[in-house]
Short mmCIF file of C-alpha atoms and ligand atoms in Angstrom, two decimals:
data_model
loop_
_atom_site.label_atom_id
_atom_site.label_comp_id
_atom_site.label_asym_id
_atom_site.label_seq_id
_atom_site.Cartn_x
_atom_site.Cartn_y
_atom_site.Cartn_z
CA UNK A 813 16.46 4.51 -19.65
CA UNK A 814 12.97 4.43 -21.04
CA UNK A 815 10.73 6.18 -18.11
CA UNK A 816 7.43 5.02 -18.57
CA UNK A 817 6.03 5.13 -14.83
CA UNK A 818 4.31 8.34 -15.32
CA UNK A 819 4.06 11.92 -16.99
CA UNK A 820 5.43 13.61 -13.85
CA UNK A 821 8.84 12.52 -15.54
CA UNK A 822 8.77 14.70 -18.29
CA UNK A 823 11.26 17.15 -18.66
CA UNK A 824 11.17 21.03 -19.30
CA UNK A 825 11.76 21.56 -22.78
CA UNK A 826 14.99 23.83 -24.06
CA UNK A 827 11.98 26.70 -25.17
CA UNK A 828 10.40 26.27 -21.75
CA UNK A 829 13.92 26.89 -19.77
CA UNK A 830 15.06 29.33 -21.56
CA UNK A 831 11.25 31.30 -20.95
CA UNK A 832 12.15 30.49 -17.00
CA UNK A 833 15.30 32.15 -17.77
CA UNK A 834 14.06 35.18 -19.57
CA UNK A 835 10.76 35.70 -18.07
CA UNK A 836 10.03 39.17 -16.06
CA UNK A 837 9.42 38.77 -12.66
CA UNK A 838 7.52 41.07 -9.61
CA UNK A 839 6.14 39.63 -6.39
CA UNK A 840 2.99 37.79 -7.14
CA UNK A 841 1.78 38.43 -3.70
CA UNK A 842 1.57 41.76 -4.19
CA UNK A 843 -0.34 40.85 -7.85
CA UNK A 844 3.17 42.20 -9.12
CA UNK A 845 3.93 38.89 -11.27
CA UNK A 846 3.24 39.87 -14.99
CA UNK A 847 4.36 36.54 -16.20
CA UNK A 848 1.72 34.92 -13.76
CA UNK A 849 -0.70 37.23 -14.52
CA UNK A 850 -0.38 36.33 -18.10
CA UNK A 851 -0.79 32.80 -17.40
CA UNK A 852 -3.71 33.08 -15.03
CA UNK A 853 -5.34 34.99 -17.85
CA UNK A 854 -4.58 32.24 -20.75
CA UNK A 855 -5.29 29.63 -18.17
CA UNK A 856 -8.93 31.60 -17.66
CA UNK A 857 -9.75 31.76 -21.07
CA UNK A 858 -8.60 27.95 -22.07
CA UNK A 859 -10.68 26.47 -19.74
CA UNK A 860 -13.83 28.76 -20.12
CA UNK A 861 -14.00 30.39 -16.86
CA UNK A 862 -13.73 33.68 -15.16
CA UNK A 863 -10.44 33.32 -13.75
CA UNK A 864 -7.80 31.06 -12.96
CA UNK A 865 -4.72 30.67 -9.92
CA UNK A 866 -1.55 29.50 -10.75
CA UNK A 867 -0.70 26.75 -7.54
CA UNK A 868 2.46 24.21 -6.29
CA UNK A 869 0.66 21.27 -7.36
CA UNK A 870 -2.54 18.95 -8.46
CA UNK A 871 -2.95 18.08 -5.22
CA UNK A 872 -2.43 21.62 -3.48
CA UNK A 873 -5.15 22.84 -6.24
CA UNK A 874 -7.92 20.19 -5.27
CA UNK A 875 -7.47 20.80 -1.91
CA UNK A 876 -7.99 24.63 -1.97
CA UNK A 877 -10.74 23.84 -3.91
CA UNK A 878 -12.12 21.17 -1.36
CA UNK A 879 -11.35 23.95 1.50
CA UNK A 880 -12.85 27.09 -0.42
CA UNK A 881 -16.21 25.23 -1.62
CA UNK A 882 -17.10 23.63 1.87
CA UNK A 883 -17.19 23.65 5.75
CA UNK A 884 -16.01 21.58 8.57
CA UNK A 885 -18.41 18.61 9.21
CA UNK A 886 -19.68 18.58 5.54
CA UNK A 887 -19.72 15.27 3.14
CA UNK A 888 -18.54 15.36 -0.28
CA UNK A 889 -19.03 12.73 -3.07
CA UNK A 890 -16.45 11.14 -5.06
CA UNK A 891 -15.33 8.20 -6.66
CA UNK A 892 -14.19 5.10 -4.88
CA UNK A 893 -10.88 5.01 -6.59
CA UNK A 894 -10.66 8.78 -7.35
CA UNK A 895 -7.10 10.70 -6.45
CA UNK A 896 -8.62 12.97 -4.07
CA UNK A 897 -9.60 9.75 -1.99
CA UNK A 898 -6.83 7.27 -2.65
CA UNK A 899 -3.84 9.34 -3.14
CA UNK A 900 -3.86 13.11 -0.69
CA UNK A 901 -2.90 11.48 1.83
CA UNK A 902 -5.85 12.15 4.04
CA UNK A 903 -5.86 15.53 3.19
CA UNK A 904 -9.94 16.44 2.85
CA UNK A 905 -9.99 15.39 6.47
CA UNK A 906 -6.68 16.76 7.63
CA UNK A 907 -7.23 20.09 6.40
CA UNK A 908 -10.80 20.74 5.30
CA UNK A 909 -12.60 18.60 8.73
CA UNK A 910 -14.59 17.29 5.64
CA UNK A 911 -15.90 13.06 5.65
CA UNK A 912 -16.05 11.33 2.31
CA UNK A 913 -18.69 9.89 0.61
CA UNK A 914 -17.48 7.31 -2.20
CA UNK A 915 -19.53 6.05 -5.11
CA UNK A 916 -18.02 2.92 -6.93
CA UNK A 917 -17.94 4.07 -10.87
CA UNK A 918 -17.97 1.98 -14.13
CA UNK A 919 -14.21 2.40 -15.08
CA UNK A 920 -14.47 5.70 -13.57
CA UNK A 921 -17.46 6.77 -14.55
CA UNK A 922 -20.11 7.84 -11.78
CA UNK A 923 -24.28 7.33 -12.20
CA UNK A 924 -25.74 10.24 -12.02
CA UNK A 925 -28.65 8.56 -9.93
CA UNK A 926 -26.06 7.02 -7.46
CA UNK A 927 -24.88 10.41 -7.15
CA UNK A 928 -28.46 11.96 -6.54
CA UNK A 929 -29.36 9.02 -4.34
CA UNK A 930 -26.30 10.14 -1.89
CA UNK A 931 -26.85 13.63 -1.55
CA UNK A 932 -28.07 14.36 1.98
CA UNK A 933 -31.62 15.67 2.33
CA UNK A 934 -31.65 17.96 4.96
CA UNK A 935 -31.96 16.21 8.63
CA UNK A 936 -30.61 17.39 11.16
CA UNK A 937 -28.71 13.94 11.88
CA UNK A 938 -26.71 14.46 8.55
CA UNK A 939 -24.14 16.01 7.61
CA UNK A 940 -24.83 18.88 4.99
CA UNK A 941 -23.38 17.57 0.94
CA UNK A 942 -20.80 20.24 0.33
CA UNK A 943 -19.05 19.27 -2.92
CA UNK A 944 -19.32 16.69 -5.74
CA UNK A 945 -15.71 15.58 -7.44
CA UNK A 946 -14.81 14.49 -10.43
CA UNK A 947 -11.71 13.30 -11.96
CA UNK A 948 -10.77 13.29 -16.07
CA UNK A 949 -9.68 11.35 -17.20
CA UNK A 950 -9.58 8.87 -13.96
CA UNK A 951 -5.85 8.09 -13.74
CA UNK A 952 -6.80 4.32 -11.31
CA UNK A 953 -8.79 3.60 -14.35
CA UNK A 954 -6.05 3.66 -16.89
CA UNK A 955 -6.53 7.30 -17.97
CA UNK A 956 -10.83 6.74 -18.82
CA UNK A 957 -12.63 9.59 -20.49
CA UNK A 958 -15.23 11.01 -18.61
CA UNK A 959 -17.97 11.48 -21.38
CA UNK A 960 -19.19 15.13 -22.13
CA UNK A 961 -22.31 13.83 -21.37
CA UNK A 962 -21.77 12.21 -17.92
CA UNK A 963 -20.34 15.49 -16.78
CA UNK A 964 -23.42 17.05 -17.98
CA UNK A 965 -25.88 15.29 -16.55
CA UNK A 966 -23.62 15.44 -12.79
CA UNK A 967 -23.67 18.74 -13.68
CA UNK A 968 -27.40 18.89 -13.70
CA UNK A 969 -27.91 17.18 -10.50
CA UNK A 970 -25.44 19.39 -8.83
CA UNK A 971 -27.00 22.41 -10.14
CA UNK A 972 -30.80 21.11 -8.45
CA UNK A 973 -29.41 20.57 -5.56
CA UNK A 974 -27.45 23.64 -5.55
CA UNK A 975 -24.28 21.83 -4.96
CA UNK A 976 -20.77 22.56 -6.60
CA UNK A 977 -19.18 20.44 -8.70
CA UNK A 978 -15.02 20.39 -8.70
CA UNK A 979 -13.18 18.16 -11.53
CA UNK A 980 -9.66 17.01 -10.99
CA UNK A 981 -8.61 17.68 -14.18
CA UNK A 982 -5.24 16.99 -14.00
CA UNK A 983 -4.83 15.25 -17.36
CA UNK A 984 -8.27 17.12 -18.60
CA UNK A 985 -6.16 18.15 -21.82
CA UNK A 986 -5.74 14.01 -22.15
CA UNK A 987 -9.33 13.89 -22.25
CA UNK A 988 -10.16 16.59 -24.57
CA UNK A 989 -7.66 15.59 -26.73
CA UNK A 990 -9.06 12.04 -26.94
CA UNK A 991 -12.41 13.68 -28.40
CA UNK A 992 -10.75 15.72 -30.56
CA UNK A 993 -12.72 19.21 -28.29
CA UNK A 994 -11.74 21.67 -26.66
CA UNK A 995 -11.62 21.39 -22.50
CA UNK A 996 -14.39 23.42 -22.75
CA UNK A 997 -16.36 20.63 -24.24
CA UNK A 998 -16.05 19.75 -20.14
CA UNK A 999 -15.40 22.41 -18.09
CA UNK A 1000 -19.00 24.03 -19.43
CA UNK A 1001 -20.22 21.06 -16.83
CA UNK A 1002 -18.28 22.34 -13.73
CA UNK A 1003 -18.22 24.61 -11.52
CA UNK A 1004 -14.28 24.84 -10.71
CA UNK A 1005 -11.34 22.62 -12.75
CA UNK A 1006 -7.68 21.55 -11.68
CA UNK A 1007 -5.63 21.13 -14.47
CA UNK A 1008 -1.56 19.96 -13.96
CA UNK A 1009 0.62 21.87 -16.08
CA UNK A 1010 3.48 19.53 -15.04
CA UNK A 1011 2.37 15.84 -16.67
CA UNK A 1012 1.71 15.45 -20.01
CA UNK A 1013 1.87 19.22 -20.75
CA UNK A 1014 5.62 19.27 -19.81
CA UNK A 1015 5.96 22.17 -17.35
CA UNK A 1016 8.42 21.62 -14.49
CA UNK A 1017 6.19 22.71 -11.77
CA UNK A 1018 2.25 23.62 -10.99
CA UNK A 1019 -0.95 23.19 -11.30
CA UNK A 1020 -3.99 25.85 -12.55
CA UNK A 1021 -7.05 26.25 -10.62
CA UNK A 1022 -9.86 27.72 -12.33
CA UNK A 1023 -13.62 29.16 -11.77
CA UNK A 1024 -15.81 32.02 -10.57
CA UNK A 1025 -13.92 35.18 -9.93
CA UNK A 1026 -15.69 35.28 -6.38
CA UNK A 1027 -14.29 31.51 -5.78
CA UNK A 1028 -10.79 32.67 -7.04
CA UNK A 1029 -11.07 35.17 -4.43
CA UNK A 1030 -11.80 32.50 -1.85
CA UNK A 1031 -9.05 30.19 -2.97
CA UNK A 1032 -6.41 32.92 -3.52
CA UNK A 1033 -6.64 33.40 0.51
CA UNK A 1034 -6.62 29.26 1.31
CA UNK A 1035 -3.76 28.87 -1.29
CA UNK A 1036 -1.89 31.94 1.29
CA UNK A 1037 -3.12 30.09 4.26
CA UNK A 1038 -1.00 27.15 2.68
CA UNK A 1039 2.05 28.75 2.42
CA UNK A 1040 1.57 28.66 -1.40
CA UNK A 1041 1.90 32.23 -2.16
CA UNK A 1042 4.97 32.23 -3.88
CA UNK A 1043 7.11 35.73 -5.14
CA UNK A 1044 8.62 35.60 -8.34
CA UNK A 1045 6.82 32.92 -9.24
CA UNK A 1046 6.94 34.08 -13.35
CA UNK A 1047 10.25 32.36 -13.44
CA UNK A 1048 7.63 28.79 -12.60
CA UNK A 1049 4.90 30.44 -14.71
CA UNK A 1050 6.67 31.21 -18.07
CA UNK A 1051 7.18 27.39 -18.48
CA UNK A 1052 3.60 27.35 -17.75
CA UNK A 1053 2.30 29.47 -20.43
CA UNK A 1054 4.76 27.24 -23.09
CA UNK A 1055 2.71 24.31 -21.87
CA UNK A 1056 -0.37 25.58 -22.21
CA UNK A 1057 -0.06 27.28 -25.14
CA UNK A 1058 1.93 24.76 -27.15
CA UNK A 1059 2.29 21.19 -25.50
CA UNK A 1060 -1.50 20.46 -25.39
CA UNK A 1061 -1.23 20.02 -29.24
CA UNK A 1062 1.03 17.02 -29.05
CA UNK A 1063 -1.16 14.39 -26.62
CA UNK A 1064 -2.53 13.10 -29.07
CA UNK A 1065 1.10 11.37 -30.16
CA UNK A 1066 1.47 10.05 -26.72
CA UNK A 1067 -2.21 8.84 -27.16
CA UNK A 1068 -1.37 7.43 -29.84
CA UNK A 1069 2.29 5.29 -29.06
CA UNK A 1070 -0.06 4.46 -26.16
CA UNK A 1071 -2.18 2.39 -29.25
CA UNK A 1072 1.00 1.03 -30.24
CA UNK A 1073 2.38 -0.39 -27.02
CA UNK A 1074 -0.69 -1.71 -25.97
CA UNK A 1075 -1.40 -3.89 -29.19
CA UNK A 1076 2.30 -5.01 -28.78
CA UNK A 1077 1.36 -5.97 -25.54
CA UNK A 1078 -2.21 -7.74 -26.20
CA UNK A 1079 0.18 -10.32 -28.64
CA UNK A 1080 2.25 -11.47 -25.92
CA UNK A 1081 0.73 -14.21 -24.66
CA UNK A 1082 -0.12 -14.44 -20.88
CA UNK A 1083 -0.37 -10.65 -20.64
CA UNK A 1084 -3.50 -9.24 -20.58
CA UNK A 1085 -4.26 -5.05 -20.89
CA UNK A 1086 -6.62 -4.66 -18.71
CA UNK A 1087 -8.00 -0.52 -19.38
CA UNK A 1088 -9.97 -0.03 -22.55
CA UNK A 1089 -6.41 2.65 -23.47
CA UNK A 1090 -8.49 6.15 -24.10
CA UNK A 1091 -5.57 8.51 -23.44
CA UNK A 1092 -1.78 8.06 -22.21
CA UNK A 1093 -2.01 5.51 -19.83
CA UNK A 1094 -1.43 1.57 -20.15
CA UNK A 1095 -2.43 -0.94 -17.48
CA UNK A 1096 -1.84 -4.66 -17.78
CA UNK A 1097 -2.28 -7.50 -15.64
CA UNK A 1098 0.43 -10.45 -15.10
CA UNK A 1099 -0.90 -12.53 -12.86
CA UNK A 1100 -1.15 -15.30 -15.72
CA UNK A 1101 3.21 -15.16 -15.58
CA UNK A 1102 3.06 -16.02 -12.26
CA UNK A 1103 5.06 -13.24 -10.75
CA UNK A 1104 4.34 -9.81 -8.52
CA UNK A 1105 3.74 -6.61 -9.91
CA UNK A 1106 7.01 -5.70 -7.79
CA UNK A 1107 8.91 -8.62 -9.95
CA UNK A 1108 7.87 -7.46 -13.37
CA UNK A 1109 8.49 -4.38 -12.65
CA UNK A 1110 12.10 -4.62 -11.05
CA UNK A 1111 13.24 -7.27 -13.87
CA UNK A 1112 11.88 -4.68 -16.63
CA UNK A 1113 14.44 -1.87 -14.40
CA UNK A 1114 17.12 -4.03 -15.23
CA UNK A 1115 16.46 -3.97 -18.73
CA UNK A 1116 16.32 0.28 -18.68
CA UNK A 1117 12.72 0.18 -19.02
CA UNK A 1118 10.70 1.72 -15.89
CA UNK A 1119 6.68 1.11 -15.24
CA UNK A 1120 4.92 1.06 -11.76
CA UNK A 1121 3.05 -1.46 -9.87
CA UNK A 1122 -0.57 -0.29 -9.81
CA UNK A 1123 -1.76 -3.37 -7.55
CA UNK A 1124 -0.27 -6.84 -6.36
CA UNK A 1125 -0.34 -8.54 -10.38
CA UNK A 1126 -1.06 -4.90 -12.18
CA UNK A 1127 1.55 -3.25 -13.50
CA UNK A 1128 0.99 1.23 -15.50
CA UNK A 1129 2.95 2.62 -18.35
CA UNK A 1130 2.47 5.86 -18.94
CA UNK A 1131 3.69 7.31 -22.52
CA UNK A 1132 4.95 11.16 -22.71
CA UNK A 1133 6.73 13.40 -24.81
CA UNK A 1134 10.10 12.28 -23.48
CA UNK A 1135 8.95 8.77 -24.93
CA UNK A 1136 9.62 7.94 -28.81
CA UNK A 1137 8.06 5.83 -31.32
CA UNK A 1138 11.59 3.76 -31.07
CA UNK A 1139 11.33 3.59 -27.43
CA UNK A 1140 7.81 1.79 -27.29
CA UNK A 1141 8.87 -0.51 -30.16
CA UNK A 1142 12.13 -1.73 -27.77
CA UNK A 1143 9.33 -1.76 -24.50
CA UNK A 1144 7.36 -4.38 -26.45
CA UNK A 1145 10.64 -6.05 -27.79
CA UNK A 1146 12.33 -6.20 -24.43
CA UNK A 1147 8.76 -7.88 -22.37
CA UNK A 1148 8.55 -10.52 -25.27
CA UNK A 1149 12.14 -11.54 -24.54
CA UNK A 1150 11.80 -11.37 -21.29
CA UNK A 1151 8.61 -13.54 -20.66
CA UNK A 1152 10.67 -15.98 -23.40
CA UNK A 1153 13.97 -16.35 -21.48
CA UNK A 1154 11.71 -16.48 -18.36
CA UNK A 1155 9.79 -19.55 -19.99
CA UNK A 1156 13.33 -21.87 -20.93
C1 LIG B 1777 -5.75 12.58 -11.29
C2 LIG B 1777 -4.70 13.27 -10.49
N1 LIG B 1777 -5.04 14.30 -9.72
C3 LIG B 1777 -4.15 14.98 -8.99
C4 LIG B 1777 -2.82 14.62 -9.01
C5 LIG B 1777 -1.85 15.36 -8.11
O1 LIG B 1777 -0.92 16.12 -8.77
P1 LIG B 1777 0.45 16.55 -8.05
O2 LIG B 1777 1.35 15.35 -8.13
O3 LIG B 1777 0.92 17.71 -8.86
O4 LIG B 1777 0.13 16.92 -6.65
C6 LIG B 1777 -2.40 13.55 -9.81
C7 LIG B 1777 -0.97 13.16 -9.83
O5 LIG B 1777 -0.57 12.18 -10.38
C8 LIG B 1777 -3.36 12.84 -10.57
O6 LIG B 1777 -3.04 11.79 -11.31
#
């Protein structure tokens, strides 16, 4: 089976198990974890800020962030299509009592003036702007790059308005890897990240939270609130520091079978990729075959090969470690035959 749906799939590598296996172990409650301690502290220093919190998941990181950096009854800004919006479930309102305010980007990308023209002035019929979002690279636009300079000049606005400023950065290593940076290069334009140390990076579980030691403070309590204070968590965080200290090396590979499969694709003829392919991610359209998303994607199963649907005609691949060279050549091989024995 070739698993392209998405970089959730990958699995922990022999080094990273055994590390699980081996790692020592307190009760991270009690700040007794050394192994999570160890992380936090490479996590910290990685992404340029004070201090970092090892949590469950992408999602269970945005939202402490969305809970520790506003109040009931505020409005935060994001992008229309952004996960935080689209894919939580609800969440910012379930949990934080916050209401959404959704700015329509450019493949992703967010105006800084559309951003500046939404934050609330200070009436007593509005709500009060507590947070502005930001996700990189923006997975529902086929894994885009947020530039170093859009985050900068966000980060600007933010700062005038004395507003933080949270990226989802749960495939941030995608994007600095694209640029050939650091994720510094980005996180100097935030206030607090969310990096996922289980996608691309490889790591079975958990995501890394990361910003001012008084916000860690903050979010330490929400993530406890949330049941997510875990005990000997090391065993989850030695895979963690593997991840972080040796799988962020290899995106660019994954970037670049990404390359591969997507020329394959532009050469077969009624399929059309329809994302400009920065990082890991893959999105075509076949509408022009006349069949569902759903249909390509369940006659491509029966070949071994998995994608998702990603809208009624649009159909992601998303390449990871656990996916060769060989296997993108047979991905290509297999739709062209496909679409041809369709076509008899
Ligand atoms: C951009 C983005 N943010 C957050 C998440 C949530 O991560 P998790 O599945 O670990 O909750 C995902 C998951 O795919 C994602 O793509």
């Amino acid at each position: 089976m070739i698993d392209l749906r998405s970089d959730t799939v990958t699995k922990p590598t022999e080094e990273m198990r055994r590390a699980a296996y081996e790692a020592k172990v307190g009760d991270d409650v009690y700040g007794e974890d050394p192994t999570v301690k160890k992380l936090e502290k490479l996590a910290a220093n990685i992404l340029g800020k004070e201090e970092a919190l090892f949590v469950t998941s992408g999602t269970q990181g945005n939202q402490i962030a969305v809970l520790t950096h506003t109040q009931p009854g505020n409005e935060i800004i994001l992008e229309a299509e952004s996960h935080i919006f689209y894919y939580e479930s609800g969440a910012v309102a379930a949990f934080a009592g916050v209401q959404t305010r959704t700015i329509e980007g450019e493949k992703g990308v967010m105006n800084p003036k559309s951003i500046a023209a939404s934050i609330r002035d200070d009436d007593q019929h509005f709500p009060e702007t507590g947070l502005i979002c930001l996700e990189n690279t923006h997975n529902r636009a086929g894994g885009a790059v947020i530039s170093v300079q859009n985050m900068k000049e966000i980060y600007a606005v933010a700062r005038e308005k004395n507003i933080p400023l949270h990226v989802d950065g749960a495939r941030l290593f995608n994007a600095a890897a694209s640029i050939n940076e650091n994720a510094t290069e980005f996180t100097q334009y935030c206030d607090t990240v969310q990096i996922c140390l289980s996608k691309g990076l490889g790591a079975p579980v958990g995501s890394i939270i990361a910003g001012s030691s008084e916000f860690i403070k903050s979010a330490r309590k929400w993530r406890k609130r949330l049941g997510g204070g875990l005990r000997q968590v090391g065993i989850l965080a030695a895979p963690g520091i593997i991840a972080l200290s040796e799988m962020r090396n290899r995106l660019a590979e994954d970037h670049q079978n990404a390359q591969v499969l997507a020329a394959g694709l532009r050469e077969i003829s009624k399929i059309t990729v329809v994302n400009d392919v920065e990082t890991n991610i893959v999105v075509i359209d076949v509408k022009e075959l006349g069949v569902s998303s759903d249909e390509f994607v369940e006659e491509l199963k029966e070949k071994d090969i998995l994608a998702v649907s990603f809208g009624p005609t649009l159909v992601r691949f998303t390449t990871h470690y656990d996916v060769t060279k060989e296997d993108i050549d047979k991905t290509i091989d297999t739709i062209q035959r496909q679409i041809k024995v369709n076509q008899i």
